[in-house]
mmCIF file of C-alpha atoms in Angstrom:
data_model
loop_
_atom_site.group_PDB
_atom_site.id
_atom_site.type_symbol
_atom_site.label_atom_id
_atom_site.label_comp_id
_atom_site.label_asym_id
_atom_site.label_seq_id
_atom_site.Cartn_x
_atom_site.Cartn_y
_atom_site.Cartn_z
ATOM 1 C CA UNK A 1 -12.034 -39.068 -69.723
ATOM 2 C CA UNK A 2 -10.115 -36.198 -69.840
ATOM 3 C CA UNK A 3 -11.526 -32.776 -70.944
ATOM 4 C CA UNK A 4 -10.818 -31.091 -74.280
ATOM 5 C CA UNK A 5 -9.512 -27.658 -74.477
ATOM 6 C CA UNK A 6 -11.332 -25.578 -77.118
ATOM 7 C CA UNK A 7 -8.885 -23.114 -78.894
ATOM 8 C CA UNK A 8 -9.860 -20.955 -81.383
ATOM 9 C CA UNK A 9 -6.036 -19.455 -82.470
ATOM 10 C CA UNK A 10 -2.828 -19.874 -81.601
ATOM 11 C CA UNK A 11 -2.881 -16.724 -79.394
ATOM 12 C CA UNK A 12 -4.838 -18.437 -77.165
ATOM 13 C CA UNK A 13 -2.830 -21.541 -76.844
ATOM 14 C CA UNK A 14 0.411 -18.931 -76.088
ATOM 15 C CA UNK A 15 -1.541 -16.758 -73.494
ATOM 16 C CA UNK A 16 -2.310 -20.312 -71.679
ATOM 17 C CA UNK A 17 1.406 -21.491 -71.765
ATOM 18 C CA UNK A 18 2.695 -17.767 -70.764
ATOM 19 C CA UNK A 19 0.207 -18.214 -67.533
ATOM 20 C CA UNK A 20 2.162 -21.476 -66.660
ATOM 21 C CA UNK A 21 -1.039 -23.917 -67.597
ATOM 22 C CA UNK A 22 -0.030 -27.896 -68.410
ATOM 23 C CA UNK A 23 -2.201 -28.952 -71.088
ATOM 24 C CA UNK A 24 -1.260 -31.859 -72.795
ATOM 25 C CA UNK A 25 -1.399 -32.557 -76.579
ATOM 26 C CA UNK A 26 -3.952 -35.471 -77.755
ATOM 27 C CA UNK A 27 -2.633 -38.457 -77.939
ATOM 28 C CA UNK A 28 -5.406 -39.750 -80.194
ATOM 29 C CA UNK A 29 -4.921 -37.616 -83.003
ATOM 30 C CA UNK A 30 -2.053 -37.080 -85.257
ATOM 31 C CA UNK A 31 -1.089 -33.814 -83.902
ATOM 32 C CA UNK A 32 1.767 -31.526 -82.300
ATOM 33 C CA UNK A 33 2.849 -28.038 -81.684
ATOM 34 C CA UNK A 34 5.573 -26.474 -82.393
ATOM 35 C CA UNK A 35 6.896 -23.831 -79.513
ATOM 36 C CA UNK A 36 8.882 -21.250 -80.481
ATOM 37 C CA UNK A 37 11.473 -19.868 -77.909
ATOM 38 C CA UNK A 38 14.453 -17.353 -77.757
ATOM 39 C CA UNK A 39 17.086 -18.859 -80.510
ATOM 40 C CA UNK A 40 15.120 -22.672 -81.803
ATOM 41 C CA UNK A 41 11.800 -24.405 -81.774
ATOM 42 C CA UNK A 42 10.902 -27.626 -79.833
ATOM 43 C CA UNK A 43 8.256 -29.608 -81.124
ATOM 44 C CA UNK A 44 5.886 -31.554 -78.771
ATOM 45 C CA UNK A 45 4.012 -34.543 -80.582
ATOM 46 C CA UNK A 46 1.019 -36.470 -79.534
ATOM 47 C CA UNK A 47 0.767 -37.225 -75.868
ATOM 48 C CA UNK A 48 3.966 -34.446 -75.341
ATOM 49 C CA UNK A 49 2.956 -32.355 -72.074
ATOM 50 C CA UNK A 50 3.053 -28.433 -72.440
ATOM 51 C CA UNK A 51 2.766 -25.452 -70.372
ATOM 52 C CA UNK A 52 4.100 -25.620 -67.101
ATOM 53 C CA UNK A 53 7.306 -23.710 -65.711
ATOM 54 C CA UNK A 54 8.567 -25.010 -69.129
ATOM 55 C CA UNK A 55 7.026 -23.259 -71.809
ATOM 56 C CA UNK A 56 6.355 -19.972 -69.858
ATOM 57 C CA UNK A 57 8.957 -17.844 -72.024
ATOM 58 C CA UNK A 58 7.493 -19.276 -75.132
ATOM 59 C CA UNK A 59 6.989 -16.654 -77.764
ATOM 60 C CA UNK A 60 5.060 -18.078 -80.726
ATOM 61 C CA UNK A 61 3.227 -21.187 -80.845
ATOM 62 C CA UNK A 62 2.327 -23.190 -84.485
ATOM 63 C CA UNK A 63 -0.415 -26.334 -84.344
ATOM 64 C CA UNK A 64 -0.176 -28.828 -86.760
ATOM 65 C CA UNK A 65 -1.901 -31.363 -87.939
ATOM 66 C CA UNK A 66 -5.305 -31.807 -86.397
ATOM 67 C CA UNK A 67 -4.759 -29.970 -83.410
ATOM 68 C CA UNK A 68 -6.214 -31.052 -79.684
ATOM 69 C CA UNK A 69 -5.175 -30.428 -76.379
ATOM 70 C CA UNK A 70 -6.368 -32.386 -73.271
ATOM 71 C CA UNK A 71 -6.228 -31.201 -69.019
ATOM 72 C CA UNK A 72 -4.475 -33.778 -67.546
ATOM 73 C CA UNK A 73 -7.012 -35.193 -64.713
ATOM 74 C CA UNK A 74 -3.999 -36.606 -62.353
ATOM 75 C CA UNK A 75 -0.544 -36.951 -61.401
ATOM 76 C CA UNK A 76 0.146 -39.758 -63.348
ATOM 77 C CA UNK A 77 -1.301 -38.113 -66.668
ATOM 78 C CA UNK A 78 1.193 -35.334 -65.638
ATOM 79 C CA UNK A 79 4.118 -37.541 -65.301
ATOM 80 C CA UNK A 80 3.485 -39.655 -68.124
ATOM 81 C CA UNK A 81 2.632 -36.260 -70.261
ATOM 82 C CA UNK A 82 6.544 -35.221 -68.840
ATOM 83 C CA UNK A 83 8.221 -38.736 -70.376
ATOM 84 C CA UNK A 84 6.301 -38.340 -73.738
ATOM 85 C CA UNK A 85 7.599 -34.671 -74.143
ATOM 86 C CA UNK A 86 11.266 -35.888 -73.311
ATOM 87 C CA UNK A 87 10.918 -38.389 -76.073
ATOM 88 C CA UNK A 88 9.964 -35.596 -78.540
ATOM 89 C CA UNK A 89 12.861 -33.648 -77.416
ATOM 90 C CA UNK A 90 15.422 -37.321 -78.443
ATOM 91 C CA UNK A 91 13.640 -37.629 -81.538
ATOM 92 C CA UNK A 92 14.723 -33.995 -82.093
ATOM 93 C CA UNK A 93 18.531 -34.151 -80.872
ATOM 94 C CA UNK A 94 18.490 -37.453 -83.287
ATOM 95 C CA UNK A 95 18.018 -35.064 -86.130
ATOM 96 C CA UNK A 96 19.852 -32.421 -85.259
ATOM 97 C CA UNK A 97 23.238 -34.813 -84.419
ATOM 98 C CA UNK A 98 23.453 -35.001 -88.219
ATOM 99 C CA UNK A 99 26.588 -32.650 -88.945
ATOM 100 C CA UNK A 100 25.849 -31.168 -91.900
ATOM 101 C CA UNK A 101 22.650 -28.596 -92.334
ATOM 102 C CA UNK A 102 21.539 -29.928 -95.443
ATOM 103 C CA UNK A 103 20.990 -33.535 -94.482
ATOM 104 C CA UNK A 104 19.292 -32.009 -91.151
ATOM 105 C CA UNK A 105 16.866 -30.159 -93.022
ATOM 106 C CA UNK A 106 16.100 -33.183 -94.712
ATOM 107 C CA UNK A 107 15.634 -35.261 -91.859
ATOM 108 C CA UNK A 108 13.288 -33.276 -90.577
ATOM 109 C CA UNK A 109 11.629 -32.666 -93.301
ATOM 110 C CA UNK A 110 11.230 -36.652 -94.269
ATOM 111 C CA UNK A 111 10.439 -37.110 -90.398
ATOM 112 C CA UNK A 112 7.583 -34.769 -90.698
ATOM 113 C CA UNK A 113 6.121 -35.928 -94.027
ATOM 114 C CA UNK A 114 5.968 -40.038 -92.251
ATOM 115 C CA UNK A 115 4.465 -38.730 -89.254
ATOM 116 C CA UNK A 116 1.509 -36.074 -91.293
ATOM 117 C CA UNK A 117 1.324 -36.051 -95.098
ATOM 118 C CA UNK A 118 3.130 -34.273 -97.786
ATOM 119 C CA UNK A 119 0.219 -31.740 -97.924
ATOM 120 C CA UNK A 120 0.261 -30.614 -93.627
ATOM 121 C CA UNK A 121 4.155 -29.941 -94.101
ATOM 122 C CA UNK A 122 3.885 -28.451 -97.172
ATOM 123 C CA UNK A 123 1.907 -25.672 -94.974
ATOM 124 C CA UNK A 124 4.517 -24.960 -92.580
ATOM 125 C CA UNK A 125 6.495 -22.434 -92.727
ATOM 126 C CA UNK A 126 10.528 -23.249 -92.988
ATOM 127 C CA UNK A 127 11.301 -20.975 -89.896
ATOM 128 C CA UNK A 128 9.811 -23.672 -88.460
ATOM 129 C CA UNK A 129 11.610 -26.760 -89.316
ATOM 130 C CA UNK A 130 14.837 -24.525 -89.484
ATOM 131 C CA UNK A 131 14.527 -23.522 -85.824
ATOM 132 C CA UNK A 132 13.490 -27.360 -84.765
ATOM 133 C CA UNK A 133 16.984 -28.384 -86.199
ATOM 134 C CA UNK A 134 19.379 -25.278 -86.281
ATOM 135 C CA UNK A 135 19.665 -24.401 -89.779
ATOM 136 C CA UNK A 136 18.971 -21.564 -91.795
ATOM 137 C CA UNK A 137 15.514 -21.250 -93.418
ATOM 138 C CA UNK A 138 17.000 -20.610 -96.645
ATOM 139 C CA UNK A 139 18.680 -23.916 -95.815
ATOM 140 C CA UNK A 140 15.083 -25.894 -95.614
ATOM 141 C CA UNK A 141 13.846 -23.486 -98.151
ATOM 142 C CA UNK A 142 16.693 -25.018 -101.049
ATOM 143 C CA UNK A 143 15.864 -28.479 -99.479
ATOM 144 C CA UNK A 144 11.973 -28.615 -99.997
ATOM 145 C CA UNK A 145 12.920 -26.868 -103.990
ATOM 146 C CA UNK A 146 15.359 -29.393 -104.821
ATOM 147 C CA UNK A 147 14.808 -32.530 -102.558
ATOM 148 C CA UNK A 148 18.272 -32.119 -100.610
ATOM 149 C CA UNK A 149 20.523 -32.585 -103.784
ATOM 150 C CA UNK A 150 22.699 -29.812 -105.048
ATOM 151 C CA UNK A 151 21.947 -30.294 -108.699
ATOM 152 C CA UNK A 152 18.832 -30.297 -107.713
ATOM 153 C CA UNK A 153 17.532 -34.310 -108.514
ATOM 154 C CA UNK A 154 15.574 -36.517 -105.532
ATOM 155 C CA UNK A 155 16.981 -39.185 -103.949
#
């Protein structure tokens, strides 16, 4: 079984990935964390590894849902961790292929809600979802006010 990281904040989390540490995020619970870097946000979803030489220049971190991170005991956990993150990372460029900004706030946004509830994304910030898909927050901002409709009606 592997061992579960106890994290009290987010600071923590960031100090660990700054120091280069793999953790990986539980695959057992409905849970990710969003990595902030330089100019976007990557998200890395249940089973996603994190840490490593990739995250080291990361420079905010936000949990979501119920949050858990896991040690991963071998190299196969590692490698498999590695896959899962990549798969994140398509789900991602999926979204953010859409051309225009409104639709890929949206996405996102609808993405988010099937995968948590209404109530966990309701919590996050739009910097967040913004970065994650290259759009303005204001962009995600009009979006979650009017549903992604210019006069303002959901589809």
């Amino acid at each position: 079984m592997k061992q579960e990281i106890e994290h009290p904040n987010g600071s923590d989390i960031l100090t660990e990935l700054q120091r280069g540490k793999l953790m990986i995020v539980n695959a057992r619970k409905r849970n990710g964390l969003i990595l902030y870097k330089d100019f976007h946000a990557e998200f890395a979803g249940p089973g996603s590894a994190v840490g490593g030489s990739f995250d080291m220049a990361c420079q905010r971190v936000l949990p979501v849902g119920n949050f858990s991170l896991l040690e991963p005991e071998s190299d196969e956990d590692r490698q498999k961790a590695y896959l899962i993150r990549r798969q994140w990372i398509r789900f991602t460029k999926q979204v953010t292929d859409e051309p225009q900004p409104i639709q890929r706030a949206q996405k996102i946004l609808t993405q988010f809600e099937a995968f948590f509830d209404s109530q966990t994304v309701a919590m996050m910030p739009d910097e967040a979802f913004a970065r994650l898909v290259g759009v303005l927050p204001q962009t995600v901002h009009m979006v979650r006010r009017t549903g992604g409709d210019s006069d303002g009606s959901r589809r």
